[in-house]
């Protein structure tokens, strides 16, 4: 990316962050105390949008697939869980400080950014060889050589501009805390760094109680916590965030086929939510995590470049096997079709609700000039929009508010609405544009005569006249998840 483009893109992110705060989507956590780094709160429209995103994920997993069921596991888990999963020993990121600026970075992120620069400049081979060199060194845990790579590639600190790097150290990302009143080592527990382990330890409970047959999936939405070394880019990288994960248990040997199926299914899902195909790309992992035999990221072109939104991992039988070893409880499935016992292999789809939120917001944000006037609006898919319709009486008198209230009563059980009668109609339209409300329904004097209203469409600003009796079906048609689901099957 050229320098000028980059600063334009950074300004775009700044605008989106400011918009999110000003219009009730996302606030810095405990802001009156100057905030807490990498922790954010969702405001009135943010929580609606996030809930809609979680709901569309949940339903597309558990409703559209007969063989996927959900659970809701606790955040706290037996500490041995994290020994068995490998998180105690290897959930680390390589941390490096610049001696001049005293700023801290993740060495792998610095190298990935350099590779992205090569790629943007058209030097794909150089980008690839840099990433594979990094993959090899990380795998071998050769941090001295990783530091040399930083220096040889002239990767400098964005603040000081120097390559005066400290040694690279491993940093474990798990938060720990104590349970009970005696603070000895045996009472140390962790805040889960991923939701997946809650699914693995419940694999047999779910398989037996819901009478599932392989292949089947378990879906879960819940909080996860990571003590990220560098927390920048708004809600892209948080220390407390929410994951939506689905583990799909398959017969050993069939996992790579399922891996491909799930990668395709998930990309299609993002497109169905309104993300343009050209803004999405697949990135196959050079460096595989200790549990995986194939992995890719689905990346979105954020204002700060292509970054991961979702991970698809073929996790082999690593987790169940390891839990079997540590718990000494068999984690096997009897497959009646082939008359065999085995530990299933697992394909995981893992997406952060907050990253999905950020992608949705970035994709929806439009700031354009129309006829010499600046117009900002959020073009959310109507099924995802926080508010579906605003009911707006043209004036506060002549019985118009009463008529508008009748419409609210008729629609409020099925749609999230806003009723507003203050300020000019133009100003009220603008306010709805800024929070992405797809429809504004104006009640005027003609409404009292013939029971029709005007409905204004957010993206085109066009208005049409419609009988009140048709509003419910119009909104249902536009705002139903069905529009998204139809594209998935
Ligand atoms: P990264 O390389 O960006 O640190 P990761 O590869 O460690 O991410 P996973 O462990 O695969 O991420 O997590 C799955 C998903 O959870 C990610 O695709 C992302 O959407 C979300 N996620 C992970 N870490 C965070 C975080 N700190 N803040 C917000 N979302 C996150």
Short mmCIF file of C-alpha atoms and ligand atoms in Angstrom, two decimals:
data_model
loop_
_atom_site.label_atom_id
_atom_site.label_comp_id
_atom_site.label_asym_id
_atom_site.label_seq_id
_atom_site.Cartn_x
_atom_site.Cartn_y
_atom_site.Cartn_z
CA UNK A 1 0.00 0.00 0.00
CA UNK A 2 1.41 3.42 -0.91
CA UNK A 3 2.00 5.85 1.96
CA UNK A 4 -0.85 8.15 0.96
CA UNK A 5 -3.32 5.27 0.68
CA UNK A 6 -2.21 3.98 4.03
CA UNK A 7 -2.92 7.22 5.82
CA UNK A 8 -6.30 7.46 4.09
CA UNK A 9 -7.07 3.96 5.29
CA UNK A 10 -5.98 4.85 8.84
CA UNK A 11 -8.26 7.87 8.73
CA UNK A 12 -11.08 5.61 7.65
CA UNK A 13 -10.53 3.40 10.69
CA UNK A 14 -10.45 6.49 12.91
CA UNK A 15 -13.72 7.69 11.39
CA UNK A 16 -15.33 4.31 11.97
CA UNK A 17 -14.16 4.18 15.59
CA UNK A 18 -15.46 7.71 16.19
CA UNK A 19 -18.76 6.85 14.52
CA UNK A 20 -19.10 3.67 16.61
CA UNK A 21 -18.70 5.69 19.79
CA UNK A 22 -20.77 8.70 18.84
CA UNK A 23 -23.76 6.69 17.67
CA UNK A 24 -23.96 4.12 20.45
CA UNK A 25 -22.21 1.08 19.01
CA UNK A 26 -18.93 0.66 20.92
CA UNK A 27 -17.43 2.56 23.86
CA UNK A 28 -14.04 2.13 25.50
CA UNK A 29 -14.49 0.15 28.74
CA UNK A 30 -14.69 2.17 31.98
CA UNK A 31 -14.10 5.31 29.97
CA UNK A 32 -14.58 7.70 32.89
CA UNK A 33 -11.32 6.24 34.26
CA UNK A 34 -9.65 6.68 30.86
CA UNK A 35 -10.53 3.19 29.71
CA UNK A 36 -8.85 -0.18 29.98
CA UNK A 37 -6.65 -1.12 27.06
CA UNK A 38 -8.15 -3.64 24.63
CA UNK A 39 -11.46 -3.88 26.49
CA UNK A 40 -14.64 -2.41 25.04
CA UNK A 41 -18.33 -2.13 25.86
CA UNK A 42 -21.17 -2.34 23.38
CA UNK A 43 -23.80 0.42 23.39
CA UNK A 44 -27.52 0.25 22.59
CA UNK A 45 -27.12 -0.24 18.82
CA UNK A 46 -23.91 -2.22 19.14
CA UNK A 47 -25.50 -4.84 21.36
CA UNK A 48 -28.40 -5.24 18.93
CA UNK A 49 -26.05 -5.68 16.00
CA UNK A 50 -23.84 -8.10 17.91
CA UNK A 51 -26.83 -10.12 19.08
CA UNK A 52 -28.10 -10.34 15.51
CA UNK A 53 -24.71 -11.54 14.31
CA UNK A 54 -24.55 -14.16 17.05
CA UNK A 55 -28.08 -15.26 16.29
CA UNK A 56 -27.50 -15.62 12.56
CA UNK A 57 -24.37 -17.67 13.27
CA UNK A 58 -26.13 -19.82 15.87
CA UNK A 59 -29.13 -20.51 13.72
CA UNK A 60 -27.14 -21.19 10.58
CA UNK A 61 -25.15 -23.75 12.54
CA UNK A 62 -27.79 -25.42 14.67
CA UNK A 63 -30.93 -25.01 12.54
CA UNK A 64 -29.63 -25.47 9.05
CA UNK A 65 -27.64 -28.54 10.04
CA UNK A 66 -29.62 -31.32 11.66
CA UNK A 67 -26.40 -32.83 12.96
CA UNK A 68 -25.11 -29.76 14.82
CA UNK A 69 -26.24 -29.01 18.36
CA UNK A 70 -25.24 -26.31 20.80
CA UNK A 71 -23.88 -26.10 24.34
CA UNK A 72 -23.02 -23.34 26.78
CA UNK A 73 -20.01 -24.35 28.89
CA UNK A 74 -18.62 -22.39 31.82
CA UNK A 75 -15.70 -20.00 31.47
CA UNK A 76 -13.85 -21.64 34.35
CA UNK A 77 -12.70 -25.18 33.71
CA UNK A 78 -10.66 -27.73 35.60
CA UNK A 79 -7.04 -26.51 35.30
CA UNK A 80 -5.88 -29.83 33.84
CA UNK A 81 -7.96 -28.99 30.78
CA UNK A 82 -5.37 -26.41 29.81
CA UNK A 83 -2.46 -28.75 30.48
CA UNK A 84 -4.08 -31.34 28.20
CA UNK A 85 -4.91 -28.82 25.48
CA UNK A 86 -1.31 -27.59 25.38
CA UNK A 87 -2.18 -24.04 26.42
CA UNK A 88 -0.14 -24.10 29.64
CA UNK A 89 3.00 -25.11 27.77
CA UNK A 90 2.59 -23.52 24.39
CA UNK A 91 -0.07 -20.82 24.18
CA UNK A 92 2.67 -18.28 23.74
CA UNK A 93 3.40 -15.39 21.45
CA UNK A 94 6.92 -14.18 20.65
CA UNK A 95 7.35 -10.80 22.33
CA UNK A 96 10.01 -8.27 21.37
CA UNK A 97 10.73 -4.72 22.55
CA UNK A 98 12.36 -1.91 20.69
CA UNK A 99 15.14 -0.55 22.91
CA UNK A 100 14.80 2.99 21.60
CA UNK A 101 11.06 3.55 21.64
CA UNK A 102 10.45 1.04 24.49
CA UNK A 103 7.46 -0.17 22.51
CA UNK A 104 6.46 -3.82 22.63
CA UNK A 105 5.50 -5.93 19.62
CA UNK A 106 4.70 -9.46 18.55
CA UNK A 107 7.66 -10.53 16.43
CA UNK A 108 5.46 -12.71 14.18
CA UNK A 109 3.08 -9.80 13.53
CA UNK A 110 5.98 -7.51 12.55
CA UNK A 111 7.22 -10.13 10.09
CA UNK A 112 3.72 -10.75 8.71
CA UNK A 113 3.34 -7.01 8.11
CA UNK A 114 6.63 -6.95 6.21
CA UNK A 115 5.43 -9.90 4.11
CA UNK A 116 2.18 -8.03 3.39
CA UNK A 117 4.26 -5.07 2.18
CA UNK A 118 6.18 -7.35 -0.22
CA UNK A 119 2.90 -8.79 -1.40
CA UNK A 120 1.35 -5.37 -1.98
CA UNK A 121 4.42 -4.40 -3.98
CA UNK A 122 3.87 -7.49 -6.15
CA UNK A 123 6.79 -9.52 -4.74
CA UNK A 124 4.75 -12.60 -3.86
CA UNK A 125 7.75 -14.98 -3.80
CA UNK A 126 9.63 -12.85 -1.32
CA UNK A 127 6.54 -12.60 0.89
CA UNK A 128 6.10 -16.36 0.81
CA UNK A 129 9.71 -17.17 1.57
CA UNK A 130 9.73 -14.71 4.47
CA UNK A 131 6.62 -16.30 5.96
CA UNK A 132 7.94 -19.81 5.55
CA UNK A 133 11.28 -18.83 7.13
CA UNK A 134 9.33 -17.41 10.06
CA UNK A 135 7.20 -20.58 10.25
CA UNK A 136 10.31 -22.76 10.41
CA UNK A 137 11.97 -20.69 13.13
CA UNK A 138 8.82 -20.48 15.25
CA UNK A 139 8.33 -24.22 14.92
CA UNK A 140 11.91 -24.80 16.06
CA UNK A 141 11.50 -22.12 18.76
CA UNK A 142 14.73 -20.58 17.51
CA UNK A 143 14.16 -17.07 18.80
CA UNK A 144 17.72 -15.87 18.31
CA UNK A 145 17.40 -16.61 14.59
CA UNK A 146 13.94 -15.03 14.55
CA UNK A 147 15.50 -11.84 15.91
CA UNK A 148 18.18 -12.04 13.21
CA UNK A 149 15.40 -12.32 10.66
CA UNK A 150 13.87 -9.09 11.98
CA UNK A 151 17.20 -7.31 11.68
CA UNK A 152 18.24 -8.78 8.31
CA UNK A 153 14.88 -7.90 6.81
CA UNK A 154 15.36 -4.37 8.18
CA UNK A 155 12.07 -4.56 10.02
CA UNK A 156 12.10 -1.43 12.10
CA UNK A 157 9.96 -0.12 14.94
CA UNK A 158 7.22 2.10 13.47
CA UNK A 159 7.79 4.57 16.33
CA UNK A 160 11.60 4.89 16.60
CA UNK A 161 12.40 3.69 13.09
CA UNK A 162 15.29 1.56 14.41
CA UNK A 163 16.02 -2.17 14.40
CA UNK A 164 17.43 -2.04 17.92
CA UNK A 165 15.49 -5.08 19.16
CA UNK A 166 15.72 -6.91 22.48
CA UNK A 167 15.87 -10.70 22.66
CA UNK A 168 12.60 -12.34 21.68
CA UNK A 169 10.83 -13.96 24.62
CA UNK A 170 7.84 -16.26 24.76
CA UNK A 171 4.82 -14.85 26.58
CA UNK A 172 1.89 -17.00 27.75
CA UNK A 173 -1.43 -15.37 26.92
CA UNK A 174 -3.64 -17.03 29.53
CA UNK A 175 -5.08 -15.02 32.40
CA UNK A 176 -5.05 -16.89 35.68
CA UNK A 177 -6.90 -16.34 38.92
CA UNK A 178 -7.49 -18.14 42.21
CA UNK A 179 -10.52 -20.11 43.30
CA UNK A 180 -11.40 -20.50 46.96
CA UNK A 181 -9.86 -18.69 49.87
CA UNK A 182 -6.50 -20.49 50.08
CA UNK A 183 -4.16 -19.10 47.50
CA UNK A 184 -1.86 -22.07 46.94
CA UNK A 185 -0.91 -23.39 43.57
CA UNK A 186 -3.60 -26.04 43.42
CA UNK A 187 -6.28 -23.35 43.35
CA UNK A 188 -4.94 -21.52 40.30
CA UNK A 189 -7.40 -21.60 37.46
CA UNK A 190 -7.53 -19.91 34.08
CA UNK A 191 -10.01 -17.77 32.24
CA UNK A 192 -10.56 -19.83 29.11
CA UNK A 193 -8.51 -18.56 26.15
CA UNK A 194 -10.83 -20.34 23.71
CA UNK A 195 -14.29 -21.86 23.94
CA UNK A 196 -13.30 -25.04 22.08
CA UNK A 197 -12.11 -26.96 25.13
CA UNK A 198 -15.57 -26.67 26.73
CA UNK A 199 -16.82 -28.56 23.69
CA UNK A 200 -14.12 -31.24 23.78
CA UNK A 201 -14.60 -32.12 27.44
CA UNK A 202 -18.35 -32.43 26.80
CA UNK A 203 -17.97 -34.46 23.62
CA UNK A 204 -19.25 -37.73 25.11
CA UNK A 205 -21.98 -36.07 27.19
CA UNK A 206 -23.39 -34.45 24.07
CA UNK A 207 -22.90 -37.46 21.81
CA UNK A 208 -24.75 -39.70 24.22
CA UNK A 209 -27.49 -37.40 25.48
CA UNK A 210 -28.39 -35.96 22.08
CA UNK A 211 -27.81 -39.36 20.39
CA UNK A 212 -25.46 -37.91 17.80
CA UNK A 213 -23.82 -40.00 15.10
CA UNK A 214 -20.47 -39.11 13.53
CA UNK A 215 -20.20 -36.86 11.60
CA UNK A 216 -21.78 -34.33 13.94
CA UNK A 217 -20.99 -30.91 15.31
CA UNK A 218 -21.18 -29.00 18.59
CA UNK A 219 -21.52 -25.23 18.48
CA UNK A 220 -20.87 -22.72 21.22
CA UNK A 221 -20.81 -18.95 21.70
CA UNK A 222 -19.02 -17.52 24.68
CA UNK A 223 -16.40 -15.26 26.18
CA UNK A 224 -12.69 -15.96 25.86
CA UNK A 225 -9.77 -14.10 27.39
CA UNK A 226 -6.24 -13.54 26.13
CA UNK A 227 -3.58 -11.34 27.61
CA UNK A 228 -2.60 -10.05 24.17
CA UNK A 229 0.88 -8.53 24.00
CA UNK A 230 -0.12 -5.73 21.72
CA UNK A 231 -3.69 -4.61 21.64
CA UNK A 232 -4.39 -2.19 18.83
CA UNK A 233 -6.91 -1.73 16.07
CA UNK A 234 -9.99 -1.22 18.18
CA UNK A 235 -12.09 -4.35 18.71
CA UNK A 236 -9.95 -6.38 16.30
CA UNK A 237 -7.70 -7.57 19.12
CA UNK A 238 -9.21 -7.50 22.58
CA UNK A 239 -8.24 -9.03 25.89
CA UNK A 240 -11.82 -10.05 26.61
CA UNK A 241 -13.77 -11.12 23.55
CA UNK A 242 -16.40 -13.50 22.35
CA UNK A 243 -15.90 -16.56 20.18
CA UNK A 244 -18.31 -18.57 18.11
CA UNK A 245 -16.82 -21.99 17.59
CA UNK A 246 -18.07 -25.21 16.07
CA UNK A 247 -16.25 -28.50 16.38
CA UNK A 248 -17.22 -31.04 13.77
CA UNK A 249 -16.41 -34.65 14.74
CA UNK A 250 -15.60 -36.89 11.80
CA UNK A 251 -14.31 -40.34 10.99
CA UNK A 252 -10.47 -40.46 10.91
CA UNK A 253 -9.26 -40.21 7.34
CA UNK A 254 -12.22 -38.10 6.19
CA UNK A 255 -11.03 -34.94 7.91
CA UNK A 256 -9.41 -33.20 4.95
CA UNK A 257 -12.52 -33.58 2.86
CA UNK A 258 -14.61 -32.07 5.69
CA UNK A 259 -11.99 -29.34 6.13
CA UNK A 260 -12.51 -28.29 2.52
CA UNK A 261 -16.30 -28.47 2.85
CA UNK A 262 -16.30 -26.28 5.95
CA UNK A 263 -13.90 -23.75 4.48
CA UNK A 264 -16.20 -23.35 1.45
CA UNK A 265 -19.33 -23.27 3.61
CA UNK A 266 -17.97 -20.55 5.85
CA UNK A 267 -16.79 -18.33 2.99
CA UNK A 268 -20.25 -18.62 1.46
CA UNK A 269 -21.73 -17.62 4.81
CA UNK A 270 -19.73 -14.38 4.90
CA UNK A 271 -20.83 -13.56 1.38
CA UNK A 272 -24.46 -14.26 2.29
CA UNK A 273 -24.13 -11.69 5.08
CA UNK A 274 -23.29 -9.10 2.45
CA UNK A 275 -19.49 -9.13 2.45
CA UNK A 276 -18.30 -8.75 -1.17
CA UNK A 277 -16.29 -11.75 -2.40
CA UNK A 278 -13.44 -9.47 -3.48
CA UNK A 279 -12.97 -8.27 0.09
CA UNK A 280 -12.51 -11.81 1.39
CA UNK A 281 -9.59 -14.13 0.86
CA UNK A 282 -8.28 -17.46 2.13
CA UNK A 283 -4.90 -17.62 3.72
CA UNK A 284 -3.40 -21.07 4.17
CA UNK A 285 -1.25 -21.34 7.26
CA UNK A 286 2.50 -21.71 6.82
CA UNK A 287 2.99 -22.43 10.48
CA UNK A 288 0.55 -25.03 11.77
CA UNK A 289 -0.48 -25.00 15.42
CA UNK A 290 0.63 -28.01 17.46
CA UNK A 291 -2.78 -29.66 17.06
CA UNK A 292 -3.49 -29.12 13.36
CA UNK A 293 -2.83 -30.99 10.10
CA UNK A 294 -4.33 -28.23 7.96
CA UNK A 295 -5.45 -24.68 8.73
CA UNK A 296 -6.53 -21.55 6.97
CA UNK A 297 -7.78 -18.12 7.86
CA UNK A 298 -10.65 -16.36 6.20
CA UNK A 299 -9.40 -12.81 5.89
CA UNK A 300 -11.26 -9.59 5.27
CA UNK A 301 -9.80 -6.41 3.84
CA UNK A 302 -10.07 -4.13 6.88
CA UNK A 303 -8.99 -0.48 6.56
CA UNK A 304 -5.66 -1.70 8.01
CA UNK A 305 -5.22 -4.49 5.45
CA UNK A 306 -6.27 -8.13 5.05
CA UNK A 307 -6.64 -9.71 8.49
CA UNK A 308 -8.11 -12.88 9.94
CA UNK A 309 -11.78 -12.96 10.80
CA UNK A 310 -12.23 -16.68 11.10
CA UNK A 311 -10.01 -19.73 11.40
CA UNK A 312 -10.75 -23.16 9.94
CA UNK A 313 -8.59 -25.82 11.51
CA UNK A 314 -8.27 -29.54 11.02
CA UNK A 315 -7.38 -30.37 14.63
CA UNK A 316 -6.89 -34.14 14.13
CA UNK A 317 -7.67 -36.20 17.24
CA UNK A 318 -5.20 -34.15 19.27
CA UNK A 319 -7.60 -32.68 21.81
CA UNK A 320 -9.78 -35.72 22.53
CA UNK A 321 -6.73 -37.98 22.67
CA UNK A 322 -4.98 -35.70 25.06
CA UNK A 323 -8.06 -35.38 27.29
CA UNK A 324 -8.28 -39.16 27.26
CA UNK A 325 -4.68 -39.39 28.46
CA UNK A 326 -4.98 -36.76 31.17
CA UNK A 327 -8.43 -37.72 32.45
CA UNK A 328 -7.92 -41.47 32.00
CA UNK A 329 -11.47 -41.58 30.62
CA UNK A 330 -12.04 -43.07 27.19
CA UNK A 331 -13.03 -40.45 24.62
CA UNK A 332 -14.06 -42.92 21.95
CA UNK A 333 -17.01 -43.28 19.69
CA UNK A 334 -18.44 -46.57 18.48
CA UNK A 335 -19.26 -46.23 14.80
CA UNK A 336 -22.05 -48.70 14.03
CA UNK A 337 -21.60 -48.30 10.27
CA UNK A 338 -18.10 -49.71 10.28
CA UNK A 339 -18.32 -51.55 13.57
CA UNK A 340 -15.30 -49.78 15.03
CA UNK A 341 -14.31 -47.74 18.05
CA UNK A 342 -12.22 -44.65 17.41
CA UNK A 343 -11.39 -41.18 18.64
CA UNK A 344 -13.02 -38.85 16.09
CA UNK A 345 -11.02 -36.26 14.19
CA UNK A 346 -12.16 -32.67 14.42
CA UNK A 347 -12.67 -29.80 12.03
CA UNK A 348 -13.09 -26.51 13.81
CA UNK A 349 -14.61 -23.29 12.56
CA UNK A 350 -13.72 -20.45 14.91
CA UNK A 351 -14.81 -16.86 14.55
CA UNK A 352 -14.69 -13.92 16.91
CA UNK A 353 -18.07 -12.22 17.34
CA UNK A 354 -16.25 -8.92 17.83
CA UNK A 355 -14.16 -9.28 14.67
CA UNK A 356 -17.27 -10.21 12.75
CA UNK A 357 -18.86 -7.08 14.22
CA UNK A 358 -15.92 -4.94 13.11
CA UNK A 359 -15.99 -6.43 9.61
CA UNK A 360 -19.75 -5.83 9.38
CA UNK A 361 -19.33 -2.24 10.56
CA UNK A 362 -16.42 -1.49 8.20
CA UNK A 363 -18.32 -3.02 5.32
CA UNK A 364 -21.46 -1.05 6.11
CA UNK A 365 -19.83 2.34 6.63
CA UNK A 366 -20.54 4.70 3.74
CA UNK A 367 -19.42 8.30 3.72
CA UNK A 368 -20.21 9.81 0.35
CA UNK A 369 -20.90 13.07 -1.36
CA UNK A 370 -24.25 13.34 -3.08
CA UNK A 371 -25.11 16.57 -4.96
CA UNK A 372 -22.43 18.45 -3.07
CA UNK A 373 -23.67 17.21 0.30
CA UNK A 374 -21.87 14.75 2.55
CA UNK A 375 -23.97 11.76 3.60
CA UNK A 376 -22.90 9.09 6.10
CA UNK A 377 -24.91 5.95 6.61
CA UNK A 378 -24.49 2.32 7.61
CA UNK A 379 -25.72 -0.04 4.94
CA UNK A 380 -26.27 -3.09 7.14
CA UNK A 381 -28.11 -6.07 5.71
CA UNK A 382 -31.68 -5.42 6.98
CA UNK A 383 -31.65 -8.77 8.79
CA UNK A 384 -28.62 -7.61 10.80
CA UNK A 385 -29.50 -3.93 11.30
CA UNK A 386 -29.90 -3.02 15.00
CA UNK A 387 -33.18 -1.19 14.37
CA UNK A 388 -35.44 -2.36 11.58
CA UNK A 389 -37.70 0.65 11.22
CA UNK A 390 -38.28 4.13 12.62
CA UNK A 391 -41.88 5.28 12.92
CA UNK A 392 -42.00 9.02 12.44
CA UNK A 393 -45.13 11.19 12.68
CA UNK A 394 -44.61 14.24 10.49
CA UNK A 395 -45.79 16.60 13.21
CA UNK A 396 -46.55 16.30 16.89
CA UNK A 397 -50.21 17.26 16.46
CA UNK A 398 -53.43 16.50 14.55
CA UNK A 399 -53.54 12.93 15.83
CA UNK A 400 -50.41 11.90 13.89
CA UNK A 401 -48.47 10.70 16.99
CA UNK A 402 -51.45 8.55 18.01
CA UNK A 403 -51.65 7.01 14.55
CA UNK A 404 -47.88 6.37 14.58
CA UNK A 405 -48.16 4.73 18.01
CA UNK A 406 -50.79 2.37 16.59
CA UNK A 407 -48.27 1.28 13.97
CA UNK A 408 -45.62 0.75 16.67
CA UNK A 409 -48.07 -1.43 18.61
CA UNK A 410 -48.78 -3.53 15.54
CA UNK A 411 -45.11 -4.10 14.68
CA UNK A 412 -43.18 -4.06 17.96
CA UNK A 413 -43.64 -7.73 18.79
CA UNK A 414 -41.68 -8.76 15.71
CA UNK A 415 -39.31 -5.89 14.99
CA UNK A 416 -36.98 -3.63 16.91
CA UNK A 417 -38.37 -0.13 16.27
CA UNK A 418 -37.72 3.47 17.14
CA UNK A 419 -40.50 5.99 17.58
CA UNK A 420 -39.46 9.59 17.22
CA UNK A 421 -41.50 12.76 16.90
CA UNK A 422 -38.99 15.51 17.66
CA UNK A 423 -37.01 17.56 15.10
CA UNK A 424 -37.56 17.94 11.37
CA UNK A 425 -38.22 14.83 9.32
CA UNK A 426 -34.93 15.36 7.43
CA UNK A 427 -32.95 15.37 10.67
CA UNK A 428 -34.76 12.27 11.85
CA UNK A 429 -33.94 10.48 8.60
CA UNK A 430 -30.28 11.41 9.03
CA UNK A 431 -30.22 10.04 12.58
CA UNK A 432 -31.58 6.71 11.35
CA UNK A 433 -29.06 6.61 8.50
CA UNK A 434 -26.27 6.99 11.02
CA UNK A 435 -27.34 3.89 12.93
CA UNK A 436 -28.20 1.97 9.78
CA UNK A 437 -31.99 1.68 10.10
CA UNK A 438 -33.12 0.30 6.73
CA UNK A 439 -36.66 1.77 6.77
CA UNK A 440 -38.17 5.04 7.94
CA UNK A 441 -41.95 5.07 8.04
CA UNK A 442 -43.48 8.53 7.98
CA UNK A 443 -47.04 9.14 9.15
CA UNK A 444 -48.62 12.24 7.59
CA UNK A 445 -52.04 13.77 7.11
CA UNK A 446 -52.84 11.50 4.21
CA UNK A 447 -52.33 8.54 6.56
CA UNK A 448 -55.35 9.67 8.56
CA UNK A 449 -57.43 9.67 5.38
CA UNK A 450 -56.38 6.49 3.61
CA UNK A 451 -54.24 4.46 6.03
CA UNK A 452 -51.13 4.70 3.89
CA UNK A 453 -47.64 5.77 4.96
CA UNK A 454 -44.41 6.62 3.19
CA UNK A 455 -41.56 4.21 3.58
CA UNK A 456 -38.07 5.56 2.94
CA UNK A 457 -35.31 3.21 1.90
CA UNK A 458 -31.99 3.94 3.59
CA UNK A 459 -29.58 3.12 0.77
CA UNK A 460 -31.37 4.89 -2.08
CA UNK A 461 -33.28 7.46 0.05
CA UNK A 462 -36.21 6.70 -2.23
CA UNK A 463 -39.69 6.85 -0.79
CA UNK A 464 -42.85 4.99 -1.70
CA UNK A 465 -46.40 5.05 -0.45
CA UNK A 466 -47.72 1.86 1.12
CA UNK A 467 -50.86 0.75 2.98
CA UNK A 468 -50.23 0.26 6.71
CA UNK A 469 -51.63 -3.24 6.33
CA UNK A 470 -48.65 -4.17 4.14
CA UNK A 471 -45.95 -2.96 6.51
CA UNK A 472 -45.64 -6.15 8.49
CA UNK A 473 -45.12 -8.37 5.47
CA UNK A 474 -42.74 -5.84 3.87
CA UNK A 475 -40.55 -5.71 6.95
CA UNK A 476 -40.72 -9.47 7.46
CA UNK A 477 -39.63 -10.10 3.93
CA UNK A 478 -36.69 -7.71 4.10
CA UNK A 479 -35.49 -8.42 7.63
CA UNK A 480 -35.83 -12.17 7.84
CA UNK A 481 -32.72 -14.35 8.27
CA UNK A 482 -34.34 -16.46 5.57
CA UNK A 483 -32.73 -14.14 2.99
CA UNK A 484 -29.33 -15.14 4.32
CA UNK A 485 -30.14 -18.81 4.91
CA UNK A 486 -31.54 -19.23 1.39
CA UNK A 487 -28.10 -18.56 -0.02
CA UNK A 488 -26.50 -21.22 2.15
CA UNK A 489 -28.42 -24.33 1.25
P1 LIG B 1 -4.35 -13.96 15.85
O1 LIG B 1 -3.36 -14.66 14.95
O2 LIG B 1 -5.02 -12.76 15.21
O3 LIG B 1 -3.86 -13.71 17.24
P2 LIG B 1 -5.44 -16.51 16.35
O4 LIG B 1 -5.02 -17.23 15.11
O5 LIG B 1 -4.72 -16.72 17.61
O6 LIG B 1 -5.57 -14.96 16.03
P3 LIG B 1 -7.63 -18.18 16.88
O7 LIG B 1 -7.03 -18.76 18.08
O8 LIG B 1 -7.70 -19.00 15.64
O9 LIG B 1 -6.97 -16.78 16.56
O10 LIG B 1 -9.07 -17.63 17.27
C1 LIG B 1 -10.19 -17.79 16.45
C2 LIG B 1 -10.89 -16.48 16.20
O11 LIG B 1 -11.13 -15.79 17.44
C3 LIG B 1 -10.09 -15.49 15.37
O12 LIG B 1 -10.28 -15.75 13.99
C4 LIG B 1 -10.68 -14.17 15.77
O13 LIG B 1 -11.87 -13.91 15.04
C5 LIG B 1 -11.04 -14.39 17.22
N1 LIG B 1 -10.02 -13.81 18.10
C6 LIG B 1 -8.87 -14.39 18.50
N2 LIG B 1 -8.18 -13.57 19.31
C7 LIG B 1 -8.94 -12.45 19.43
C8 LIG B 1 -8.78 -11.23 20.15
N3 LIG B 1 -7.71 -11.01 20.92
N4 LIG B 1 -9.74 -10.29 20.04
C9 LIG B 1 -10.84 -10.50 19.28
N5 LIG B 1 -11.04 -11.63 18.59
C10 LIG B 1 -10.11 -12.59 18.65
#
